[in-house]
XYZ file of C-alpha atoms in Angstrom:
312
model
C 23.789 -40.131 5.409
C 23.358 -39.006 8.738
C 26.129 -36.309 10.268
C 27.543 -38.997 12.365
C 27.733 -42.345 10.278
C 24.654 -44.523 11.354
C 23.430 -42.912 14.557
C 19.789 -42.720 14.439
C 18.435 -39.834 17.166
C 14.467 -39.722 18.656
C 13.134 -36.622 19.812
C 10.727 -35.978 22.680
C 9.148 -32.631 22.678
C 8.269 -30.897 20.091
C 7.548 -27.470 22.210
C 8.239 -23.827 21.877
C 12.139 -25.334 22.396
C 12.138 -28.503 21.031
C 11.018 -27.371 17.659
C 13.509 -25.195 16.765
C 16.714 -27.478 18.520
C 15.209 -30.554 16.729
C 15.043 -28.579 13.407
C 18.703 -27.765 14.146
C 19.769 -31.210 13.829
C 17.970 -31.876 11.221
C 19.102 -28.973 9.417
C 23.071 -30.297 10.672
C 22.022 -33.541 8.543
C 21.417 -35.978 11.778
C 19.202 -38.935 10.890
C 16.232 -37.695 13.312
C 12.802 -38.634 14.382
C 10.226 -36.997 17.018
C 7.344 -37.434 19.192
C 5.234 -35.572 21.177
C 1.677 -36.291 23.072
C 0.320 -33.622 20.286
C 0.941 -36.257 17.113
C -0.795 -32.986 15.122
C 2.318 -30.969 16.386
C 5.105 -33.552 15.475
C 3.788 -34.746 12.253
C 3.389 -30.758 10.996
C 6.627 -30.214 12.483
C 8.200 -32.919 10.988
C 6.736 -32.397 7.444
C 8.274 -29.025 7.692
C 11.714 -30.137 8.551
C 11.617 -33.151 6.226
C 12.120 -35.882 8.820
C 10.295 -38.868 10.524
C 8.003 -39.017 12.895
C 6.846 -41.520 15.022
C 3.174 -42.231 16.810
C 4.751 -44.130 19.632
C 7.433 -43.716 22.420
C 8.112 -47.809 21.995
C 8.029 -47.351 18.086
C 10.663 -43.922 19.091
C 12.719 -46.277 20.717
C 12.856 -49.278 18.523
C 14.334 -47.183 15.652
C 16.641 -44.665 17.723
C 20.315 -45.631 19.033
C 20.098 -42.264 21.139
C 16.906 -40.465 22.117
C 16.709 -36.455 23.205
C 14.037 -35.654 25.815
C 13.104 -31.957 26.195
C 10.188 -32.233 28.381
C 8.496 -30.151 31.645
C 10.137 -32.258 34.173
C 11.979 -35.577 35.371
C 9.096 -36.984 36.725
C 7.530 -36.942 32.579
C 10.961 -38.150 31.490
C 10.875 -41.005 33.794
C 7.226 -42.142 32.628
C 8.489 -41.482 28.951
C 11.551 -43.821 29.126
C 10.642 -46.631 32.042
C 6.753 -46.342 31.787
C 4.707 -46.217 35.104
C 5.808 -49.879 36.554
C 7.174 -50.548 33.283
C 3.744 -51.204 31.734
C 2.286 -48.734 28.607
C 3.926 -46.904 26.027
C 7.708 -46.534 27.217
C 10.931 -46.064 25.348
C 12.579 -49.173 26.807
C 9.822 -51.140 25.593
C 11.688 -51.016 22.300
C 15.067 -49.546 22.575
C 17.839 -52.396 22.094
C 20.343 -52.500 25.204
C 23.537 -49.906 24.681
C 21.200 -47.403 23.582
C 21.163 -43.963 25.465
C 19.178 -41.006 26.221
C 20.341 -37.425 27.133
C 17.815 -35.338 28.863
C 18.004 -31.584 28.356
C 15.038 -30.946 30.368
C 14.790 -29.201 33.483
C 14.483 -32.430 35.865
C 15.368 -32.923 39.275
C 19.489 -33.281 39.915
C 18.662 -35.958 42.807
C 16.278 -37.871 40.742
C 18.434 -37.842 37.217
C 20.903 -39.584 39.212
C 18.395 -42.237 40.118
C 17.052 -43.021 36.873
C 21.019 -42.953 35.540
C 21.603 -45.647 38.290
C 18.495 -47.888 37.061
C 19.323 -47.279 33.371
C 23.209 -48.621 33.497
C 21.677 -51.740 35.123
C 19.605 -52.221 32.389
C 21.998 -51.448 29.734
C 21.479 -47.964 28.939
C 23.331 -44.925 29.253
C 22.395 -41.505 30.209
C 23.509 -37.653 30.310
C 21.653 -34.887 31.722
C 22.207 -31.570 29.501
C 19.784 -29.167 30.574
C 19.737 -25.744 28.628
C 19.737 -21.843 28.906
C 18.920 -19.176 26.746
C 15.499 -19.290 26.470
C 13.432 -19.622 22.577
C 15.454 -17.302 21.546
C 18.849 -18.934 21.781
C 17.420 -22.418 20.544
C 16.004 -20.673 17.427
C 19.332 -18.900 16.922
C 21.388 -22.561 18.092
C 23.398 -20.610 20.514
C 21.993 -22.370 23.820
C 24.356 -23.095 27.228
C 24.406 -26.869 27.219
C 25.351 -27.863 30.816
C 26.165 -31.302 30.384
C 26.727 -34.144 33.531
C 27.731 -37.514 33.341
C 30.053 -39.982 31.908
C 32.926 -37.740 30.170
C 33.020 -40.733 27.116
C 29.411 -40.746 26.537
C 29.456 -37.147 26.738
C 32.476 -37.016 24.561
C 30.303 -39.757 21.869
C 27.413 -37.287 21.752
C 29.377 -33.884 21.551
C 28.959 -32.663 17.775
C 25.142 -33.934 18.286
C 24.869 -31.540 21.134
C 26.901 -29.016 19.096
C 24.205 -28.435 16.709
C 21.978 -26.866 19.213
C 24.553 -24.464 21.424
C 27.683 -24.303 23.378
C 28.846 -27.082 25.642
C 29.721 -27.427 29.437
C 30.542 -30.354 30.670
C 30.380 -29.381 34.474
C 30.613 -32.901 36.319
C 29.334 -36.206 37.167
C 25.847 -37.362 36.444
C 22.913 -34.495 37.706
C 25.664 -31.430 37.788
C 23.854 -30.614 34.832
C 20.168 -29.994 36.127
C 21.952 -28.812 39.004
C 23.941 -25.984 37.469
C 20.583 -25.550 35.158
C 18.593 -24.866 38.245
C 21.169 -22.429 39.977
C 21.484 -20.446 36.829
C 17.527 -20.161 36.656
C 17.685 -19.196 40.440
C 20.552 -16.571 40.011
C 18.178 -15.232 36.726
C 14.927 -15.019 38.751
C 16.840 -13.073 41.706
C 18.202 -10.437 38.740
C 14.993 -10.439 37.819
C 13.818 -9.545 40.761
C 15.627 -6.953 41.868
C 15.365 -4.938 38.691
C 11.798 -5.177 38.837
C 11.714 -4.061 42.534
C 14.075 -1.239 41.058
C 11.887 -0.196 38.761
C 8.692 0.133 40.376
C 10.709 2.688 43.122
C 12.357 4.136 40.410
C 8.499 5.153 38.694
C 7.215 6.118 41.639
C 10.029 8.356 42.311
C 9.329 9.702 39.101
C 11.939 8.231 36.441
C 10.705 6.585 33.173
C 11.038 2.785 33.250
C 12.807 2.578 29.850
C 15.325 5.565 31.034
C 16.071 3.255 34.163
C 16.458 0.418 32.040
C 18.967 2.023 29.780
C 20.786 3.159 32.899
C 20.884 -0.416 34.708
C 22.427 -1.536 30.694
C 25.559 0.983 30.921
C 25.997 0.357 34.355
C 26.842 -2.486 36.781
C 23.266 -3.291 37.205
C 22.816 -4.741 34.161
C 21.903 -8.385 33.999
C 20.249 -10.909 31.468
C 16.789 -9.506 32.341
C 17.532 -5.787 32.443
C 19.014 -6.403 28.787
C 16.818 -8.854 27.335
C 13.318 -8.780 29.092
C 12.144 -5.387 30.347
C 11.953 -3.619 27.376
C 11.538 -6.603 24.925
C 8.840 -8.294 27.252
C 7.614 -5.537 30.219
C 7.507 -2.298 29.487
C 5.840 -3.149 26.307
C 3.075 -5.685 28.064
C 3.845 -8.138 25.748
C 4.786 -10.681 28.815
C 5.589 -13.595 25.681
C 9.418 -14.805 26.493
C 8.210 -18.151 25.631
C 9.340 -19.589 28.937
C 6.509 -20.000 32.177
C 6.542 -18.661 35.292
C 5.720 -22.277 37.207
C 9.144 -23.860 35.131
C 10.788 -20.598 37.139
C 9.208 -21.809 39.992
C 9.833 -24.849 39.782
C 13.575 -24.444 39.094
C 13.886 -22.282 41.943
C 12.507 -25.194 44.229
C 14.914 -27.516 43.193
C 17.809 -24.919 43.392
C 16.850 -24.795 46.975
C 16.471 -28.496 47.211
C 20.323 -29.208 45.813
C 20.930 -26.534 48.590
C 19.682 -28.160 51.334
C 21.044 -31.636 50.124
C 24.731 -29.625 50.493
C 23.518 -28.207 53.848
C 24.521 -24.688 51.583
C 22.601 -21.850 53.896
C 20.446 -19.571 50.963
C 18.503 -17.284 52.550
C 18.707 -15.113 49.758
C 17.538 -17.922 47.691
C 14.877 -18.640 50.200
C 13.740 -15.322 49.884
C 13.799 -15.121 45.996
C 11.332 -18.399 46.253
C 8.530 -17.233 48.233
C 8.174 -14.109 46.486
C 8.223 -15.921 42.883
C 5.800 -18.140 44.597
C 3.413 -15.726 45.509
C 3.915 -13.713 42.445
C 2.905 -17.177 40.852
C -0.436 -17.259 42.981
C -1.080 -13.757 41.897
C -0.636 -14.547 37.868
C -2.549 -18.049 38.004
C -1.230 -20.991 36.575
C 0.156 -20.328 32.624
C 1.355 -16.708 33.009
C 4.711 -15.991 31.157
C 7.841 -15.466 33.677
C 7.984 -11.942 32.635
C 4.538 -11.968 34.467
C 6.494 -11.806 37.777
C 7.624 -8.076 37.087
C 3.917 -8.043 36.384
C 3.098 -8.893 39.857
C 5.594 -6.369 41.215
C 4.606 -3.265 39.438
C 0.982 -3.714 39.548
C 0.391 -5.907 42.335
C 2.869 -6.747 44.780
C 2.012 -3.514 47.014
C -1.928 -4.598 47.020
C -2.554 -5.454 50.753
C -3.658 -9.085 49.203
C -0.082 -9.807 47.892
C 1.294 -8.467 50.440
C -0.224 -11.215 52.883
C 0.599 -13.690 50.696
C 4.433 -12.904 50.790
C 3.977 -13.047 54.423
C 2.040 -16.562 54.153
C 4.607 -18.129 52.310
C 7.792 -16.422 54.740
């Protein structure tokens, strides 16, 4: 018996976060099945967790009433549940009409209202509730779940979502990847400035980790200065678990929701091109912690330094 009567739930992405938010419904007794592009990955993971799962999206689909997406991006979620012209391996191809789909990745506000507009003519429902908290908060099942959309469907999926973190429902369809994407954006500026911080303070001649424990009893303190610098930088371990181009990337659509609202962020502006040249410093696949990285070690460099003004 699954934790809600009959509801049958796919799962898309089985990554460093959708393994351990799956597992939690699983473990919360939801009938679930998953898929992911690595079939290795899903049917280990699924062996492990003692669930189903499935070699293709259409197969995902014919079998789920509501299917979870946790994937890079909106444009992947789009391919994964209309296909590319409707043609190849899809969702729709076999999910029966009423059946919905709540993405918690970190898509594009603009275009999850888009694909919620083609969906309901179709028959399908859809809420975005993008997440925060990083691995560590979906192994521990204490993720911010911003949730957008239709406050019944929302309402119909609630204990689901429960299993994996904390709800907010924070508006309409999109306020959730749009909230998601500010929060990143407000998180990549704290973790600027304490980096920038940091590198004056060791030059002045302070030890990082004393600075670090100052920022933490003071009103400096922020999410990074109390769970990344000494957990992630001072260390070198640079291993959150979450990249520096998803930063990036939510930055740029923080700034895109901005300039839809004709919101002036030059702050925000600012926070972008240097996270964008700290991500042409790193290369592609560098850990976000990476960008304090780029600030201690190579920020100064006269290299970097043109490339902040390139990108100004």
């Amino acid at each position: 018996m699954s934790a809600s009567g009959n509801l049958k739930i796919g799962f898309v992405g089985i990554g460093n976060m959708g393994q351990p938010m799956a597992g939690h419904l699983v473990k919360a007794g939801w009938e679930v099945a998953v898929y992911d592009t690595d079939l290795a990955k899903a049917a280990a993971f699924a062996a492990a967790q003692g669930c189903a799962h499935i070699g293709s999206l259409a197969e995902l689909g014919a079998r789920s009433d509501v299917v979870v997406l946790m994937l890079p991006d909106g444009k992947i979620v789009r391919r994964v549940v209309l296909g590319v012209d409707e043609a190849g391996d899809h969702l729709l191809a076999g999910m029966a009409k009423g059946g919905s789909f709540i993405d918690m990745s970190s898509s594009a506000p603009v275009g999850t209202r888009e694909l919620g507009a083609e969906l309901a003519q179709k028959g399908y429902g859809l809420i975005d509730a993008p997440v925060s908290g990083g691995v560590k908060g979906a192994v521990a099942g204490t993720l911010a779940i911003m949730v957008g959309g239709d406050e019944a469907l929302a309402a119909r999926f609630d204990s689901l979502l429960s299993a994996m973190g904390r709800r907010f429902h924070v508006g309409p369809l999109g306020s959730g990847h749009a909230a998601k994407v500010l929060n990143n954006y407000v998180s990549a500026a704290g973790l600027a400035a304490a980096a920038e911080a940091l590198l004056v303070a060791q030059r002045f001649g302070i030890d990082g980790g004393v600075l670090v424990d100052v920022l933490n009893a003071s009103t400096g303190r922020n999410n990074s200065t109390e769970n990344k610098f000494k957990q992630y930088v001072l260390n070198s371990a640079y291993n959150s678990g979450f990249s520096l181009d998803l930063m990036v990337k939510d930055i740029q659509l923080a700034m895109e929701v901005a300039e839809a609202c004709a919101a002036p962020t030059e702050l925000g502006h600012s926070t972008l091109e240097i996270w964008e040249a700290a991500q042409s410093w790193t290369g592609s696949n560098a850990d976000h912690t990476e960008f304090a990285r780029f600030i201690l070690e190579g920020a100064s460099t006269p290299a970097a330094t043109d490339k902040v003004k390139a990108s100004a």
